[in-house]
Amino acid sequence: MVSLKGKVLLKKAAAHLFKGSYAGLGQIIVLHRVLPKSNVIRVRNTGIEISPEQLEEIILFYQKNNYHFISIDQLPTYIKENKGKFVIFTLDDGYIDNLTIAYPIFKKYAVPFTIYITTDFPERKAVLWWYLLEELLLKHTQLKFNYAGIEYFYTLETIEDKEGAFGQIRALIKSLKPSQQQELFAHLFTARGIDLLKKTNELALSWVQIQELAADPLVTIGAHTVSHASLAVLSPKEILDEVYDSVNLLQNKLAREINHFAYPYGGPEDVRLQEVKVLELTTLVSSTTGREGNIMFDHQYHLHALPRLYIGPKTTLEQLADFSSGKTPFLRGARCRVVTV
Ligand SMILES: [Zn+2]
């Protein structure tokens, strides 16, 4: 018979073992922008911006914990052969600060990284509506517009009002196909004299800059669709067009094979099993989502539904340690071990 003390010890040992199995083989980090901190009042978008100091701290954390810094190209082999704990850095969309601020830091530590490009960014066709909307909401105390026969009205007295309006308008934009989005942007921005491409020219990498990055063996370029539409609102044919048009354009511009993809937005409402099944039909090697999870041995069978670890400006090193050790995924429950969609 096992004593009470013995049972507690057994439980602790089991929890310790489980935690380890939730740590998996490594993780894929998702970032967007790296830029110096500022005290300017903001609405919503700060979640995709980390500081250069934070990026350096994250790299040092993984270095101290003996992780291998690998590229997404090495992922399938690393999973199959269990070559050691790994971390893969990825940045979504294609912002200029990836070149001007993040790149010198990655280079300093010889850390490989992937940038998933939405090709309408360098094509100067993407409307960076999340930044235009932020500016619009900060400027006004109320907002009224019509779309598809519906009148939208928001009172914007407080920051909370503005945050709330951002969330609702974001949901509306995401529910639309690219052509419908253009119609909404005309009502929302153009009618107020806002240049739709103002932020694109200011913030998005150009083709010359992407070519400069791609010339470095540390950098892998992946595709992130043409227009950054949520794939969930598109037909399978439209999804394949978004994927292949972006892949083909990147291949032509960079004269190299593009093998990796990231789903725009990447949340549960944007990537479901049906979108993954479409990506599995392509010639691409991997697709990453915005779901949170560590990479497990079984992910070799789910290379088009790879979870990532989202790091925002408020993510602490302690949270990072708890996640990579498996503690956080373990506490979240059994479904969080092999995270797919
Ligand atoms: Zn994105």
CSV table of C-alpha atoms and ligand atoms in Angstrom, one decimal:
chain,number,residue,atom,x,y,z
A,1,MET,CA,0.0,0.0,0.0
A,2,VAL,CA,1.3,3.4,-1.0
A,3,SER,CA,1.3,6.1,1.8
A,4,LEU,CA,-0.3,9.5,1.3
A,5,LYS,CA,3.1,11.1,1.1
A,6,GLY,CA,4.1,8.5,-1.5
A,7,LYS,CA,0.9,9.3,-3.5
A,8,VAL,CA,1.7,13.0,-3.5
A,9,LEU,CA,5.2,12.3,-4.6
A,10,LEU,CA,4.0,10.0,-7.4
A,11,LYS,CA,1.5,12.7,-8.6
A,12,LYS,CA,4.3,15.2,-8.6
A,13,ALA,CA,6.5,12.9,-10.6
A,14,ALA,CA,3.7,12.2,-13.1
A,15,ALA,CA,3.0,15.9,-13.5
A,16,HIS,CA,6.7,16.5,-14.1
A,17,LEU,CA,6.8,13.8,-16.7
A,18,PHE,CA,3.7,15.1,-18.4
A,19,LYS,CA,5.0,18.6,-18.4
A,20,GLY,CA,8.0,17.3,-20.3
A,21,SER,CA,5.9,15.6,-22.9
A,22,TYR,CA,4.0,18.9,-23.5
A,23,ALA,CA,7.3,20.7,-24.1
A,24,GLY,CA,7.6,18.8,-27.3
A,25,LEU,CA,10.6,19.1,-29.6
A,26,GLY,CA,10.6,22.9,-29.9
A,27,GLN,CA,8.6,25.8,-31.0
A,28,ILE,CA,7.9,28.2,-33.8
A,29,ILE,CA,7.7,31.9,-32.7
A,30,VAL,CA,5.4,34.3,-34.5
A,31,LEU,CA,6.3,38.0,-34.6
A,32,HIS,CA,5.1,40.8,-36.8
A,33,ARG,CA,7.0,44.1,-36.2
A,34,VAL,CA,10.1,45.1,-34.2
A,35,LEU,CA,10.3,48.8,-33.4
A,36,PRO,CA,11.3,51.0,-30.5
A,37,LYS,CA,8.8,51.6,-27.7
A,38,SER,CA,6.9,54.8,-27.8
A,39,ASN,CA,4.5,56.6,-25.4
A,40,VAL,CA,2.1,57.7,-28.0
A,41,ILE,CA,-1.6,56.7,-27.3
A,42,ARG,CA,-2.6,53.8,-29.4
A,43,VAL,CA,-5.5,51.6,-30.3
A,44,ARG,CA,-5.1,47.9,-30.7
A,45,ASN,CA,-2.1,47.5,-33.1
A,46,THR,CA,0.5,47.5,-30.3
A,47,GLY,CA,-0.1,43.7,-29.9
A,48,ILE,CA,1.9,43.1,-33.1
A,49,GLU,CA,4.9,45.3,-32.1
A,50,ILE,CA,7.8,44.2,-29.9
A,51,SER,CA,10.9,46.2,-29.0
A,52,PRO,CA,14.4,45.5,-30.3
A,53,GLU,CA,15.4,44.9,-26.6
A,54,GLN,CA,12.7,42.3,-26.2
A,55,LEU,CA,13.7,40.5,-29.3
A,56,GLU,CA,17.3,40.3,-28.0
A,57,GLU,CA,16.1,39.0,-24.6
A,58,ILE,CA,14.1,36.3,-26.4
A,59,ILE,CA,17.1,35.2,-28.4
A,60,LEU,CA,19.3,35.1,-25.3
A,61,PHE,CA,16.6,33.1,-23.4
A,62,TYR,CA,16.7,30.4,-26.1
A,63,GLN,CA,20.5,30.6,-26.3
A,64,LYS,CA,20.8,30.1,-22.5
A,65,ASN,CA,18.5,27.1,-22.6
A,66,ASN,CA,20.5,25.4,-25.4
A,67,TYR,CA,17.9,25.5,-28.1
A,68,HIS,CA,19.1,25.1,-31.7
A,69,PHE,CA,18.2,28.0,-33.9
A,70,ILE,CA,17.0,26.5,-37.1
A,71,SER,CA,15.2,27.6,-40.3
A,72,ILE,CA,11.7,26.4,-41.2
A,73,ASP,CA,13.4,24.4,-44.0
A,74,GLN,CA,15.1,22.2,-41.4
A,75,LEU,CA,11.8,21.5,-39.5
A,76,PRO,CA,10.7,18.2,-41.1
A,77,THR,CA,14.2,16.6,-40.5
A,78,TYR,CA,14.4,18.0,-37.0
A,79,ILE,CA,11.0,16.5,-36.2
A,80,LYS,CA,11.7,13.1,-37.7
A,81,GLU,CA,15.3,12.7,-36.4
A,82,ASN,CA,14.8,14.4,-33.1
A,83,LYS,CA,18.0,16.3,-33.5
A,84,GLY,CA,17.6,18.5,-30.4
A,85,LYS,CA,15.4,21.2,-28.9
A,86,PHE,CA,14.8,23.9,-31.5
A,87,VAL,CA,13.2,27.3,-32.0
A,88,ILE,CA,12.2,28.8,-35.3
A,89,PHE,CA,11.6,32.6,-35.7
A,90,THR,CA,8.9,33.7,-38.1
A,91,LEU,CA,7.6,37.2,-38.9
A,92,ASP,CA,4.3,37.7,-40.7
A,93,ASP,CA,3.2,40.2,-43.4
A,94,GLY,CA,6.5,41.9,-44.5
A,95,TYR,CA,7.1,45.2,-42.6
A,96,ILE,CA,10.1,47.4,-43.3
A,97,ASP,CA,11.3,47.1,-39.7
A,98,ASN,CA,12.0,43.4,-40.3
A,99,LEU,CA,14.9,44.6,-42.4
A,100,THR,CA,15.9,47.8,-40.6
A,101,ILE,CA,15.6,46.7,-37.0
A,102,ALA,CA,15.0,42.9,-36.6
A,103,TYR,CA,17.5,41.7,-39.2
A,104,PRO,CA,20.6,43.3,-37.6
A,105,ILE,CA,19.7,41.6,-34.3
A,106,PHE,CA,19.1,38.2,-35.9
A,107,LYS,CA,22.4,38.6,-37.8
A,108,LYS,CA,24.3,39.5,-34.6
A,109,TYR,CA,23.3,36.1,-33.1
A,110,ALA,CA,23.4,34.2,-36.4
A,111,VAL,CA,19.7,33.3,-35.9
A,112,PRO,CA,17.8,32.1,-39.0
A,113,PHE,CA,14.3,33.5,-39.5
A,114,THR,CA,11.5,33.4,-42.0
A,115,ILE,CA,9.4,36.3,-43.3
A,116,TYR,CA,6.0,35.3,-44.7
A,117,ILE,CA,5.2,38.0,-47.3
A,118,THR,CA,1.7,39.1,-48.3
A,119,THR,CA,2.6,40.0,-51.9
A,120,ASP,CA,0.3,43.0,-52.1
A,121,PHE,CA,2.6,44.6,-49.6
A,122,PRO,CA,5.6,45.0,-52.0
A,123,GLU,CA,3.2,45.3,-54.9
A,124,ARG,CA,1.9,48.4,-53.1
A,125,LYS,CA,-1.7,47.3,-53.4
A,126,ALA,CA,-2.4,46.1,-49.8
A,127,VAL,CA,-4.5,48.5,-47.7
A,128,LEU,CA,-3.0,48.3,-44.2
A,129,TRP,CA,-6.5,49.0,-42.9
A,130,TRP,CA,-5.5,48.1,-39.3
A,131,TYR,CA,-3.2,51.2,-39.1
A,132,LEU,CA,-5.6,53.4,-41.1
A,133,LEU,CA,-8.4,52.4,-38.8
A,134,GLU,CA,-6.3,53.1,-35.7
A,135,GLU,CA,-5.5,56.6,-37.0
A,136,LEU,CA,-9.2,57.2,-37.9
A,137,LEU,CA,-10.5,56.1,-34.5
A,138,LEU,CA,-7.9,58.2,-32.6
A,139,LYS,CA,-8.8,61.3,-34.5
A,140,HIS,CA,-12.6,61.2,-34.2
A,141,THR,CA,-15.1,61.2,-31.3
A,142,GLN,CA,-17.7,59.5,-33.5
A,143,LEU,CA,-17.8,57.5,-36.7
A,144,LYS,CA,-20.6,56.9,-39.1
A,145,PHE,CA,-20.5,55.0,-42.4
A,146,ASN,CA,-22.7,52.9,-44.7
A,147,TYR,CA,-21.9,49.5,-46.1
A,148,ALA,CA,-24.2,47.0,-47.9
A,149,GLY,CA,-27.3,48.9,-46.9
A,150,ILE,CA,-26.4,49.0,-43.2
A,151,GLU,CA,-25.6,52.2,-41.3
A,152,TYR,CA,-22.8,51.8,-38.8
A,153,PHE,CA,-22.5,54.4,-36.0
A,154,TYR,CA,-19.9,54.4,-33.2
A,155,THR,CA,-19.4,56.9,-30.3
A,156,LEU,CA,-15.7,57.3,-29.7
A,157,GLU,CA,-15.4,59.3,-26.5
A,158,THR,CA,-13.0,57.0,-24.6
A,159,ILE,CA,-10.1,54.7,-25.5
A,160,GLU,CA,-12.4,51.8,-24.5
A,161,ASP,CA,-15.0,53.0,-27.1
A,162,LYS,CA,-12.2,53.2,-29.7
A,163,GLU,CA,-10.9,49.7,-28.9
A,164,GLY,CA,-14.5,48.3,-29.0
A,165,ALA,CA,-15.1,49.9,-32.4
A,166,PHE,CA,-11.8,48.6,-33.7
A,167,GLY,CA,-12.8,45.1,-32.7
A,168,GLN,CA,-16.2,45.3,-34.4
A,169,ILE,CA,-15.0,46.9,-37.6
A,170,ARG,CA,-12.1,44.4,-37.7
A,171,ALA,CA,-14.6,41.5,-37.6
A,172,LEU,CA,-16.6,43.1,-40.4
A,173,ILE,CA,-13.6,43.5,-42.6
A,174,LYS,CA,-12.4,40.0,-42.0
A,175,SER,CA,-15.8,38.6,-43.0
A,176,LEU,CA,-15.5,40.1,-46.5
A,177,LYS,CA,-13.8,38.9,-49.6
A,178,PRO,CA,-11.0,41.2,-51.0
A,179,SER,CA,-13.3,42.9,-53.6
A,180,GLN,CA,-15.9,43.6,-50.9
A,181,GLN,CA,-13.3,45.0,-48.6
A,182,GLN,CA,-12.3,47.6,-51.3
A,183,GLU,CA,-15.9,48.8,-51.4
A,184,LEU,CA,-16.0,49.2,-47.6
A,185,PHE,CA,-12.6,51.0,-47.6
A,186,ALA,CA,-14.0,53.5,-50.1
A,187,HIS,CA,-16.8,54.4,-47.6
A,188,LEU,CA,-14.6,54.2,-44.5
A,189,PHE,CA,-11.3,55.8,-45.7
A,190,THR,CA,-11.4,57.3,-49.2
A,191,ALA,CA,-14.6,59.3,-48.5
A,192,ARG,CA,-12.7,61.0,-45.6
A,193,GLY,CA,-9.7,61.9,-47.8
A,194,ILE,CA,-7.5,59.1,-46.4
A,195,ASP,CA,-5.0,57.7,-48.9
A,196,LEU,CA,-5.5,54.0,-48.9
A,197,LEU,CA,-1.8,53.3,-49.6
A,198,LYS,CA,-0.3,55.8,-47.2
A,199,LYS,CA,0.6,53.2,-44.6
A,200,THR,CA,1.7,50.7,-47.2
A,201,ASN,CA,4.3,53.0,-48.6
A,202,GLU,CA,5.5,53.9,-45.1
A,203,LEU,CA,5.6,50.4,-43.5
A,204,ALA,CA,5.7,47.7,-46.1
A,205,LEU,CA,8.9,46.1,-47.5
A,206,SER,CA,9.6,46.8,-51.2
A,207,TRP,CA,10.7,44.2,-53.6
A,208,VAL,CA,14.3,45.5,-53.5
A,209,GLN,CA,14.3,45.2,-49.7
A,210,ILE,CA,12.9,41.7,-49.9
A,211,GLN,CA,15.6,40.8,-52.4
A,212,GLU,CA,18.2,42.2,-50.1
A,213,LEU,CA,16.9,40.0,-47.2
A,214,ALA,CA,16.5,36.9,-49.4
A,215,ALA,CA,20.1,37.1,-50.5
A,216,ASP,CA,21.2,36.3,-46.9
A,217,PRO,CA,21.2,32.5,-46.2
A,218,LEU,CA,19.8,33.3,-42.7
A,219,VAL,CA,16.6,34.4,-44.3
A,220,THR,CA,13.8,32.2,-45.6
A,221,ILE,CA,11.0,33.9,-47.5
A,222,GLY,CA,7.6,32.3,-47.3
A,223,ALA,CA,4.2,33.2,-48.7
A,224,HIS,CA,1.3,34.8,-46.8
A,225,THR,CA,-1.3,35.1,-49.7
A,226,VAL,CA,-1.7,38.0,-52.1
A,227,SER,CA,-4.3,40.1,-50.3
A,228,HIS,CA,-4.2,38.9,-46.6
A,229,ALA,CA,-7.9,37.8,-46.7
A,230,SER,CA,-9.1,35.3,-44.2
A,231,LEU,CA,-9.1,32.0,-46.1
A,232,ALA,CA,-12.4,31.1,-44.3
A,233,VAL,CA,-14.4,33.5,-46.5
A,234,LEU,CA,-12.9,32.1,-49.8
A,235,SER,CA,-13.8,29.1,-52.0
A,236,PRO,CA,-11.2,26.3,-52.4
A,237,LYS,CA,-10.4,27.7,-55.9
A,238,GLU,CA,-10.0,31.3,-54.5
A,239,ILE,CA,-7.7,29.9,-51.7
A,240,LEU,CA,-5.5,28.1,-54.3
A,241,ASP,CA,-5.3,31.4,-56.3
A,242,GLU,CA,-4.3,33.4,-53.3
A,243,VAL,CA,-1.7,30.8,-52.4
A,244,TYR,CA,-0.2,30.1,-55.9
A,245,ASP,CA,-0.4,33.7,-57.1
A,246,SER,CA,1.7,34.8,-54.1
A,247,VAL,CA,4.1,31.8,-54.3
A,248,ASN,CA,4.6,32.3,-58.1
A,249,LEU,CA,5.2,36.1,-57.8
A,250,LEU,CA,7.7,35.5,-54.9
A,251,GLN,CA,9.5,32.8,-57.0
A,252,ASN,CA,9.7,35.1,-60.0
A,253,LYS,CA,10.9,38.1,-58.0
A,254,LEU,CA,13.4,36.2,-55.9
A,255,ALA,CA,14.5,33.4,-58.4
A,256,ARG,CA,14.1,30.7,-55.8
A,257,GLU,CA,11.7,28.1,-54.6
A,258,ILE,CA,9.1,29.1,-52.1
A,259,ASN,CA,8.1,26.2,-49.9
A,260,HIS,CA,6.4,27.6,-46.8
A,261,PHE,CA,3.2,29.4,-46.1
A,262,ALA,CA,1.5,31.1,-43.1
A,263,TYR,CA,-2.3,31.5,-42.9
A,264,PRO,CA,-3.5,35.1,-42.6
A,265,TYR,CA,-4.8,35.8,-39.1
A,266,GLY,CA,-4.5,32.1,-38.3
A,267,GLY,CA,-7.1,31.9,-35.6
A,268,PRO,CA,-9.8,29.2,-35.2
A,269,GLU,CA,-12.3,31.2,-37.3
A,270,ASP,CA,-9.7,31.7,-40.1
A,271,VAL,CA,-8.1,28.3,-40.4
A,272,ARG,CA,-10.3,25.3,-40.0
A,273,LEU,CA,-9.9,21.7,-41.3
A,274,GLN,CA,-11.3,22.6,-44.7
A,275,GLU,CA,-8.6,25.3,-45.3
A,276,VAL,CA,-5.9,22.9,-44.1
A,277,LYS,CA,-7.1,20.3,-46.6
A,278,VAL,CA,-6.8,22.8,-49.4
A,279,LEU,CA,-3.2,23.6,-48.4
A,280,GLU,CA,-2.4,19.9,-48.3
A,281,LEU,CA,-3.2,19.8,-52.0
A,282,THR,CA,-0.4,22.2,-52.8
A,283,THR,CA,3.2,21.5,-53.5
A,284,LEU,CA,4.2,23.5,-50.4
A,285,VAL,CA,6.1,21.8,-47.5
A,286,SER,CA,4.6,23.6,-44.5
A,287,SER,CA,1.9,26.0,-43.3
A,288,THR,CA,1.8,27.7,-40.0
A,289,THR,CA,-1.3,28.9,-38.1
A,290,GLY,CA,-1.8,31.3,-35.2
A,291,ARG,CA,-2.8,28.5,-32.8
A,292,GLU,CA,-0.6,28.2,-29.7
A,293,GLY,CA,1.3,25.0,-29.2
A,294,ASN,CA,4.7,23.4,-29.1
A,295,ILE,CA,5.9,21.2,-32.0
A,296,MET,CA,5.5,17.5,-31.3
A,297,PHE,CA,6.7,14.3,-33.1
A,298,ASP,CA,3.2,13.9,-34.5
A,299,HIS,CA,3.3,17.2,-36.3
A,300,GLN,CA,5.3,15.5,-39.1
A,301,TYR,CA,1.8,14.3,-40.1
A,302,HIS,CA,0.3,17.8,-39.8
A,303,LEU,CA,2.8,19.9,-41.6
A,304,HIS,CA,0.0,22.2,-42.9
A,305,ALA,CA,-1.4,22.9,-39.4
A,306,LEU,CA,1.7,23.9,-37.4
A,307,PRO,CA,1.0,25.9,-34.3
A,308,ARG,CA,3.1,28.8,-33.3
A,309,LEU,CA,3.9,30.7,-30.1
A,310,TYR,CA,2.7,34.3,-30.3
A,311,ILE,CA,5.0,36.8,-28.6
A,312,GLY,CA,3.6,40.3,-28.0
A,313,PRO,CA,5.0,43.3,-26.2
A,314,LYS,CA,3.5,42.0,-22.9
A,315,THR,CA,4.9,38.5,-23.1
A,316,THR,CA,7.4,38.0,-20.3
A,317,LEU,CA,10.4,35.6,-20.2
A,318,GLU,CA,8.7,33.8,-17.4
A,319,GLN,CA,5.6,33.1,-19.6
A,320,LEU,CA,8.0,32.0,-22.4
A,321,ALA,CA,9.7,29.6,-20.0
A,322,ASP,CA,6.4,28.2,-18.8
A,323,PHE,CA,5.2,27.7,-22.4
A,324,SER,CA,8.4,26.1,-23.7
A,325,SER,CA,8.8,23.8,-20.7
A,326,GLY,CA,5.3,22.5,-21.4
A,327,LYS,CA,3.8,23.8,-18.1
A,328,THR,CA,1.3,26.2,-19.7
A,329,PRO,CA,0.2,23.7,-22.4
A,330,PHE,CA,-0.1,21.0,-19.8
A,331,LEU,CA,-2.3,23.1,-17.5
A,332,ARG,CA,-4.5,24.0,-20.5
A,333,GLY,CA,-5.5,20.4,-20.8
A,334,ALA,CA,-5.0,17.3,-22.9
A,335,ARG,CA,-6.2,18.8,-26.2
A,336,CYS,CA,-3.3,21.1,-26.2
A,337,ARG,CA,-0.6,18.5,-26.6
A,338,VAL,CA,-0.6,18.1,-30.4
A,339,VAL,CA,-2.2,21.3,-31.5
A,340,THR,CA,-3.4,21.4,-35.1
A,341,VAL,CA,-6.7,23.1,-36.0
B,1,ZN,ZN,-0.6,38.4,-41.4
